[in-house]
Amino acid sequence: MKLIAATLATLTAIAPLAFAGTAEKPTDHHPAITYEYGQPLDVKKVLSITDTSQAVGIVPVTLVYEDSQGTVREVQFVQYGSAGREG
């Protein structure tokens, strides 16, 4: 029983270290918002955007970006896919 208590105490003490330095990963960001026309966005660096090069018609797009404070954010909107368009 003492071994279990000691193990749990150790795991509890080192758990924060396991998550240190993970704040910059694109998978660890604020929940996605839906863009509305005219809404200001504070985009410092684009981390990823949905590839629409093979899509036709109106398609959903997700933009993951870093704002000027270093916070990773995600915004969703729609746009025309670029497949089938002439140059």
mmCIF file of C-alpha atoms in Angstrom:
data_model
loop_
_atom_site.group_PDB
_atom_site.id
_atom_site.type_symbol
_atom_site.label_atom_id
_atom_site.label_comp_id
_atom_site.label_asym_id
_atom_site.label_seq_id
_atom_site.Cartn_x
_atom_site.Cartn_y
_atom_site.Cartn_z
ATOM 1 C CA MET A 1 0.000 0.000 0.000
ATOM 2 C CA LYS A 2 2.871 2.371 0.795
ATOM 3 C CA LEU A 3 4.366 1.655 -2.633
ATOM 4 C CA ILE A 4 1.120 2.648 -4.353
ATOM 5 C CA ALA A 5 0.903 5.864 -2.324
ATOM 6 C CA ALA A 6 4.546 6.706 -3.077
ATOM 7 C CA THR A 7 4.030 6.021 -6.800
ATOM 8 C CA LEU A 8 0.924 8.211 -6.951
ATOM 9 C CA ALA A 9 2.710 11.011 -5.083
ATOM 10 C CA THR A 10 5.632 10.836 -7.516
ATOM 11 C CA LEU A 11 3.370 10.849 -10.576
ATOM 12 C CA THR A 12 1.407 13.779 -9.205
ATOM 13 C CA ALA A 13 4.616 15.717 -8.580
ATOM 14 C CA ILE A 14 6.056 15.174 -12.064
ATOM 15 C CA ALA A 15 2.822 15.447 -14.096
ATOM 16 C CA PRO A 16 3.247 19.198 -14.806
ATOM 17 C CA LEU A 17 6.667 18.485 -16.300
ATOM 18 C CA ALA A 18 5.102 16.192 -18.881
ATOM 19 C CA PHE A 19 3.087 19.105 -20.263
ATOM 20 C CA ALA A 20 5.835 21.749 -20.157
ATOM 21 C CA GLY A 21 6.625 23.282 -23.529
ATOM 22 C CA THR A 22 3.539 21.997 -25.326
ATOM 23 C CA ALA A 23 1.702 25.340 -25.585
ATOM 24 C CA GLU A 24 3.073 26.120 -29.056
ATOM 25 C CA LYS A 25 1.749 22.986 -30.760
ATOM 26 C CA PRO A 26 -1.072 23.679 -33.258
ATOM 27 C CA THR A 27 -3.166 20.970 -31.618
ATOM 28 C CA ASP A 28 -3.186 22.904 -28.329
ATOM 29 C CA HIS A 29 -5.168 26.066 -29.049
ATOM 30 C CA HIS A 30 -8.375 27.869 -28.286
ATOM 31 C CA PRO A 31 -11.613 26.417 -29.668
ATOM 32 C CA ALA A 32 -12.348 27.313 -33.279
ATOM 33 C CA ILE A 33 -14.462 30.356 -33.998
ATOM 34 C CA THR A 34 -16.586 30.909 -37.093
ATOM 35 C CA TYR A 35 -15.449 33.960 -39.044
ATOM 36 C CA GLU A 36 -18.022 36.658 -39.712
ATOM 37 C CA TYR A 37 -17.578 39.257 -42.441
ATOM 38 C CA GLY A 38 -15.613 42.254 -41.172
ATOM 39 C CA GLN A 39 -14.399 40.506 -38.031
ATOM 40 C CA PRO A 40 -10.856 41.653 -37.168
ATOM 41 C CA LEU A 41 -8.252 38.912 -36.812
ATOM 42 C CA ASP A 42 -4.873 39.329 -35.109
ATOM 43 C CA VAL A 43 -2.754 37.051 -37.310
ATOM 44 C CA LYS A 44 0.990 37.155 -36.732
ATOM 45 C CA LYS A 45 1.861 33.782 -38.279
ATOM 46 C CA VAL A 46 -0.208 31.258 -40.258
ATOM 47 C CA LEU A 47 0.445 27.730 -38.984
ATOM 48 C CA SER A 48 -1.881 25.818 -41.322
ATOM 49 C CA ILE A 49 -4.820 26.247 -43.669
ATOM 50 C CA THR A 50 -7.095 23.724 -45.371
ATOM 51 C CA ASP A 51 -5.936 22.818 -48.878
ATOM 52 C CA THR A 52 -8.732 23.656 -51.331
ATOM 53 C CA SER A 53 -6.745 23.068 -54.520
ATOM 54 C CA GLN A 54 -8.667 19.861 -55.320
ATOM 55 C CA ALA A 55 -12.076 21.055 -54.103
ATOM 56 C CA VAL A 56 -14.924 22.295 -56.289
ATOM 57 C CA GLY A 57 -17.600 24.720 -55.137
ATOM 58 C CA ILE A 58 -17.978 26.204 -51.690
ATOM 59 C CA VAL A 59 -15.945 24.289 -49.115
ATOM 60 C CA PRO A 60 -15.210 24.696 -45.389
ATOM 61 C CA VAL A 61 -11.740 25.983 -44.518
ATOM 62 C CA THR A 62 -9.921 25.999 -41.197
ATOM 63 C CA LEU A 63 -7.119 28.481 -40.546
ATOM 64 C CA VAL A 64 -4.810 27.835 -37.594
ATOM 65 C CA TYR A 65 -2.686 30.832 -36.693
ATOM 66 C CA GLU A 66 -0.630 32.476 -33.972
ATOM 67 C CA ASP A 67 -1.715 35.920 -32.791
ATOM 68 C CA SER A 68 0.573 38.776 -31.720
ATOM 69 C CA GLN A 69 0.510 37.475 -28.128
ATOM 70 C CA GLY A 70 1.766 34.030 -29.213
ATOM 71 C CA THR A 71 -1.589 32.337 -28.653
ATOM 72 C CA VAL A 72 -2.556 29.682 -31.197
ATOM 73 C CA ARG A 73 -6.083 30.237 -32.521
ATOM 74 C CA GLU A 74 -8.343 28.603 -35.076
ATOM 75 C CA VAL A 75 -10.955 30.206 -37.310
ATOM 76 C CA GLN A 76 -13.351 28.509 -39.703
ATOM 77 C CA PHE A 77 -14.940 29.973 -42.839
ATOM 78 C CA VAL A 78 -16.038 28.938 -46.326
ATOM 79 C CA GLN A 79 -14.509 29.708 -49.722
ATOM 80 C CA TYR A 80 -14.648 28.491 -53.292
ATOM 81 C CA GLY A 81 -12.422 25.506 -54.010
ATOM 82 C CA SER A 82 -9.875 26.226 -56.709
ATOM 83 C CA ALA A 83 -10.117 22.941 -58.680
ATOM 84 C CA GLY A 84 -11.354 23.404 -62.218
ATOM 85 C CA ARG A 85 -10.552 27.112 -62.337
ATOM 86 C CA GLU A 86 -8.759 28.501 -65.324
ATOM 87 C CA GLY A 87 -5.314 29.969 -64.534
#
